[in-house]
């Protein structure tokens, strides 16, 4: 695992370790790489409950409750699916926060409408889900590394925005 992923995972750990908040993942194209990066930090079991690798639409629908209609009309590589995967992970894993990834890592599988390198990252809480779209193709391995780091970086920023809430939780837990 690359150095940047470890630094980002450590930042997530520092924000969640002493809070009573939890994190999970729902990954398609990244195949568990985001979860792997998170658990690389000792103590991740204090806040990371698990991840779902939903590589097929069937798993997205059955386990994450992604809308069949959205998958049919927009494909699995769209913003709405990334958002529904976050909600599905929050529900299935009973977590406060979740990260999702769905896309076309390559080298094949792209279309003119959704070219290789298109990856949607979702992250947040049930009340505040955000997304980022990656569009550059640097080859499969680099596409997946960029998606993983982008997901971790985005979650770090999200948690920093909610740091006051996390500090309050941490103080209550330590009482």
mmCIF file of C-alpha atoms in Angstrom:
data_model
loop_
_atom_site.group_PDB
_atom_site.id
_atom_site.type_symbol
_atom_site.label_atom_id
_atom_site.label_comp_id
_atom_site.label_asym_id
_atom_site.label_seq_id
_atom_site.Cartn_x
_atom_site.Cartn_y
_atom_site.Cartn_z
ATOM 1 C CA UNK A 1 0.000 0.000 0.000
ATOM 2 C CA UNK A 2 1.299 3.396 -0.816
ATOM 3 C CA UNK A 3 2.486 5.968 1.663
ATOM 4 C CA UNK A 4 -0.276 8.530 0.990
ATOM 5 C CA UNK A 5 -2.986 5.954 1.779
ATOM 6 C CA UNK A 6 -1.349 5.213 5.123
ATOM 7 C CA UNK A 7 -1.147 8.895 6.049
ATOM 8 C CA UNK A 8 -4.798 9.458 5.112
ATOM 9 C CA UNK A 9 -5.907 6.341 7.025
ATOM 10 C CA UNK A 10 -3.973 7.541 10.069
ATOM 11 C CA UNK A 11 -5.792 10.901 9.873
ATOM 12 C CA UNK A 12 -9.151 9.112 9.795
ATOM 13 C CA UNK A 13 -8.040 7.035 12.773
ATOM 14 C CA UNK A 14 -7.042 10.110 14.764
ATOM 15 C CA UNK A 15 -10.498 11.614 14.264
ATOM 16 C CA UNK A 16 -12.583 8.493 14.912
ATOM 17 C CA UNK A 17 -10.559 6.384 17.372
ATOM 18 C CA UNK A 18 -11.853 7.953 20.599
ATOM 19 C CA UNK A 19 -15.319 8.875 19.347
ATOM 20 C CA UNK A 20 -18.302 6.573 19.372
ATOM 21 C CA UNK A 21 -18.708 7.064 15.605
ATOM 22 C CA UNK A 22 -18.193 4.242 13.141
ATOM 23 C CA UNK A 23 -17.209 3.838 9.514
ATOM 24 C CA UNK A 24 -17.870 1.308 6.766
ATOM 25 C CA UNK A 25 -17.285 0.924 3.048
ATOM 26 C CA UNK A 26 -19.206 -0.185 -0.027
ATOM 27 C CA UNK A 27 -16.827 -0.806 -2.904
ATOM 28 C CA UNK A 28 -17.256 -1.940 -6.452
ATOM 29 C CA UNK A 29 -14.318 -1.149 -8.748
ATOM 30 C CA UNK A 30 -11.859 -0.690 -5.855
ATOM 31 C CA UNK A 31 -12.609 -4.230 -4.648
ATOM 32 C CA UNK A 32 -11.842 -3.628 -0.973
ATOM 33 C CA UNK A 33 -8.782 -1.408 -1.363
ATOM 34 C CA UNK A 34 -10.369 1.411 0.647
ATOM 35 C CA UNK A 35 -11.194 -0.980 3.493
ATOM 36 C CA UNK A 36 -7.690 -2.424 3.291
ATOM 37 C CA UNK A 37 -6.188 1.049 3.656
ATOM 38 C CA UNK A 38 -8.395 1.830 6.659
ATOM 39 C CA UNK A 39 -7.545 -1.374 8.537
ATOM 40 C CA UNK A 40 -3.817 -0.942 7.902
ATOM 41 C CA UNK A 41 -3.824 1.424 10.891
ATOM 42 C CA UNK A 42 -3.630 -0.338 14.273
ATOM 43 C CA UNK A 43 -6.793 0.173 16.320
ATOM 44 C CA UNK A 44 -9.108 0.460 13.308
ATOM 45 C CA UNK A 45 -11.451 -2.018 14.995
ATOM 46 C CA UNK A 46 -12.453 0.827 17.358
ATOM 47 C CA UNK A 47 -14.331 2.573 14.532
ATOM 48 C CA UNK A 48 -14.299 0.458 11.335
ATOM 49 C CA UNK A 49 -17.109 -2.111 11.245
ATOM 50 C CA UNK A 50 -16.520 -3.575 7.807
ATOM 51 C CA UNK A 51 -16.876 -3.325 4.082
ATOM 52 C CA UNK A 52 -19.040 -4.744 1.348
ATOM 53 C CA UNK A 53 -17.486 -5.492 -2.030
ATOM 54 C CA UNK A 54 -20.451 -5.144 -4.366
ATOM 55 C CA UNK A 55 -18.774 -5.912 -7.653
ATOM 56 C CA UNK A 56 -22.007 -6.901 -9.409
ATOM 57 C CA UNK A 57 -25.312 -5.095 -9.769
ATOM 58 C CA UNK A 58 -27.016 -8.040 -8.075
ATOM 59 C CA UNK A 59 -25.040 -7.445 -4.870
ATOM 60 C CA UNK A 60 -25.584 -3.693 -5.109
ATOM 61 C CA UNK A 61 -29.337 -4.304 -5.250
ATOM 62 C CA UNK A 62 -29.685 -7.161 -2.730
ATOM 63 C CA UNK A 63 -27.293 -6.029 -0.018
ATOM 64 C CA UNK A 64 -26.973 -2.268 -0.484
ATOM 65 C CA UNK A 65 -30.534 -1.687 -1.766
ATOM 66 C CA UNK A 66 -29.364 0.287 -4.784
ATOM 67 C CA UNK A 67 -32.366 0.975 -7.004
ATOM 68 C CA UNK A 68 -32.803 -1.477 -9.883
ATOM 69 C CA UNK A 69 -34.300 1.348 -11.958
ATOM 70 C CA UNK A 70 -31.279 3.592 -11.419
ATOM 71 C CA UNK A 71 -28.928 0.758 -12.381
ATOM 72 C CA UNK A 72 -30.966 0.082 -15.532
ATOM 73 C CA UNK A 73 -31.398 3.716 -16.556
ATOM 74 C CA UNK A 74 -28.064 5.227 -15.523
ATOM 75 C CA UNK A 75 -25.763 2.164 -15.141
ATOM 76 C CA UNK A 76 -23.755 1.350 -12.028
ATOM 77 C CA UNK A 77 -21.286 4.116 -12.851
ATOM 78 C CA UNK A 78 -23.193 7.220 -11.838
ATOM 79 C CA UNK A 79 -23.507 9.670 -8.980
ATOM 80 C CA UNK A 80 -26.839 8.285 -7.779
ATOM 81 C CA UNK A 81 -25.439 4.762 -7.388
ATOM 82 C CA UNK A 82 -22.456 6.116 -5.412
ATOM 83 C CA UNK A 83 -24.906 7.900 -3.075
ATOM 84 C CA UNK A 84 -27.179 4.868 -2.721
ATOM 85 C CA UNK A 85 -24.136 2.708 -1.945
ATOM 86 C CA UNK A 86 -23.212 5.058 0.933
ATOM 87 C CA UNK A 87 -26.742 4.818 2.333
ATOM 88 C CA UNK A 88 -26.787 1.061 1.816
ATOM 89 C CA UNK A 89 -23.499 0.623 3.683
ATOM 90 C CA UNK A 90 -24.695 2.828 6.549
ATOM 91 C CA UNK A 91 -27.807 0.682 6.862
ATOM 92 C CA UNK A 92 -26.271 -2.767 6.261
ATOM 93 C CA UNK A 93 -23.252 -2.199 8.497
ATOM 94 C CA UNK A 94 -25.026 0.000 11.077
ATOM 95 C CA UNK A 95 -22.379 2.735 10.841
ATOM 96 C CA UNK A 96 -22.403 6.510 11.133
ATOM 97 C CA UNK A 97 -20.259 7.172 8.066
ATOM 98 C CA UNK A 98 -19.533 5.322 4.844
ATOM 99 C CA UNK A 99 -17.395 5.544 1.722
ATOM 100 C CA UNK A 100 -18.369 4.106 -1.660
ATOM 101 C CA UNK A 101 -16.677 3.644 -5.031
ATOM 102 C CA UNK A 102 -18.176 2.591 -8.349
ATOM 103 C CA UNK A 103 -16.592 2.933 -11.752
ATOM 104 C CA UNK A 104 -14.668 1.586 -14.722
ATOM 105 C CA UNK A 105 -11.043 1.030 -13.725
ATOM 106 C CA UNK A 106 -10.023 -0.479 -17.063
ATOM 107 C CA UNK A 107 -8.343 -1.444 -19.196
ATOM 108 C CA UNK A 108 -11.656 -2.406 -20.841
ATOM 109 C CA UNK A 109 -15.312 -1.900 -20.013
ATOM 110 C CA UNK A 110 -15.668 1.740 -20.941
ATOM 111 C CA UNK A 111 -18.143 3.216 -23.394
ATOM 112 C CA UNK A 112 -18.204 6.555 -25.219
ATOM 113 C CA UNK A 113 -20.607 7.832 -22.523
ATOM 114 C CA UNK A 114 -18.675 6.314 -19.596
ATOM 115 C CA UNK A 115 -15.031 5.942 -20.595
ATOM 116 C CA UNK A 116 -12.409 3.940 -18.713
ATOM 117 C CA UNK A 117 -11.217 5.962 -15.720
ATOM 118 C CA UNK A 118 -14.693 7.194 -14.789
ATOM 119 C CA UNK A 119 -15.078 6.496 -11.085
ATOM 120 C CA UNK A 120 -17.644 7.932 -8.687
ATOM 121 C CA UNK A 121 -16.671 8.211 -5.017
ATOM 122 C CA UNK A 122 -19.397 8.697 -2.410
ATOM 123 C CA UNK A 123 -18.843 9.525 1.242
ATOM 124 C CA UNK A 124 -20.574 10.965 4.270
ATOM 125 C CA UNK A 125 -23.406 10.283 6.679
ATOM 126 C CA UNK A 126 -27.062 9.458 6.076
ATOM 127 C CA UNK A 127 -27.900 13.165 6.275
ATOM 128 C CA UNK A 128 -24.970 14.487 4.242
ATOM 129 C CA UNK A 129 -23.738 12.438 1.281
ATOM 130 C CA UNK A 130 -21.206 13.935 -1.080
ATOM 131 C CA UNK A 131 -19.651 12.712 -4.299
ATOM 132 C CA UNK A 132 -16.600 13.203 -6.473
ATOM 133 C CA UNK A 133 -16.224 12.086 -10.074
ATOM 134 C CA UNK A 134 -12.855 10.985 -11.415
ATOM 135 C CA UNK A 135 -12.519 11.031 -15.197
ATOM 136 C CA UNK A 136 -8.880 10.480 -16.154
ATOM 137 C CA UNK A 137 -7.514 7.130 -17.307
ATOM 138 C CA UNK A 138 -3.971 6.389 -16.135
ATOM 139 C CA UNK A 139 -4.247 2.598 -16.412
ATOM 140 C CA UNK A 140 -6.000 0.219 -14.036
ATOM 141 C CA UNK A 141 -3.521 0.181 -11.146
ATOM 142 C CA UNK A 142 -3.107 3.949 -11.017
ATOM 143 C CA UNK A 143 -6.855 4.527 -11.502
ATOM 144 C CA UNK A 144 -7.550 2.325 -8.457
ATOM 145 C CA UNK A 145 -4.816 3.979 -6.376
ATOM 146 C CA UNK A 146 -6.173 7.440 -7.220
ATOM 147 C CA UNK A 147 -9.734 6.347 -6.406
ATOM 148 C CA UNK A 148 -8.635 4.889 -3.056
ATOM 149 C CA UNK A 149 -6.670 7.999 -2.063
ATOM 150 C CA UNK A 150 -9.422 10.329 -3.265
ATOM 151 C CA UNK A 151 -11.966 8.424 -1.167
ATOM 152 C CA UNK A 152 -9.766 8.571 1.942
ATOM 153 C CA UNK A 153 -8.892 12.242 1.396
ATOM 154 C CA UNK A 154 -12.571 13.131 0.929
ATOM 155 C CA UNK A 155 -13.567 11.283 4.094
ATOM 156 C CA UNK A 156 -10.796 13.088 6.013
ATOM 157 C CA UNK A 157 -12.111 16.464 4.843
ATOM 158 C CA UNK A 158 -15.659 15.474 5.732
ATOM 159 C CA UNK A 159 -14.616 14.390 9.233
ATOM 160 C CA UNK A 160 -12.609 17.602 9.732
ATOM 161 C CA UNK A 161 -15.773 19.576 8.956
ATOM 162 C CA UNK A 162 -17.533 17.558 11.654
ATOM 163 C CA UNK A 163 -14.606 17.690 14.092
ATOM 164 C CA UNK A 164 -16.518 19.685 16.729
ATOM 165 C CA UNK A 165 -19.211 17.011 16.760
ATOM 166 C CA UNK A 166 -16.582 14.269 17.022
ATOM 167 C CA UNK A 167 -14.763 16.085 19.858
ATOM 168 C CA UNK A 168 -18.044 16.371 21.741
ATOM 169 C CA UNK A 169 -18.590 12.623 21.311
ATOM 170 C CA UNK A 170 -15.023 11.924 22.418
ATOM 171 C CA UNK A 171 -15.497 14.023 25.577
ATOM 172 C CA UNK A 172 -18.746 12.215 26.417
ATOM 173 C CA UNK A 173 -17.113 8.815 25.902
ATOM 174 C CA UNK A 174 -14.211 9.704 28.216
ATOM 175 C CA UNK A 175 -16.508 10.828 31.059
#
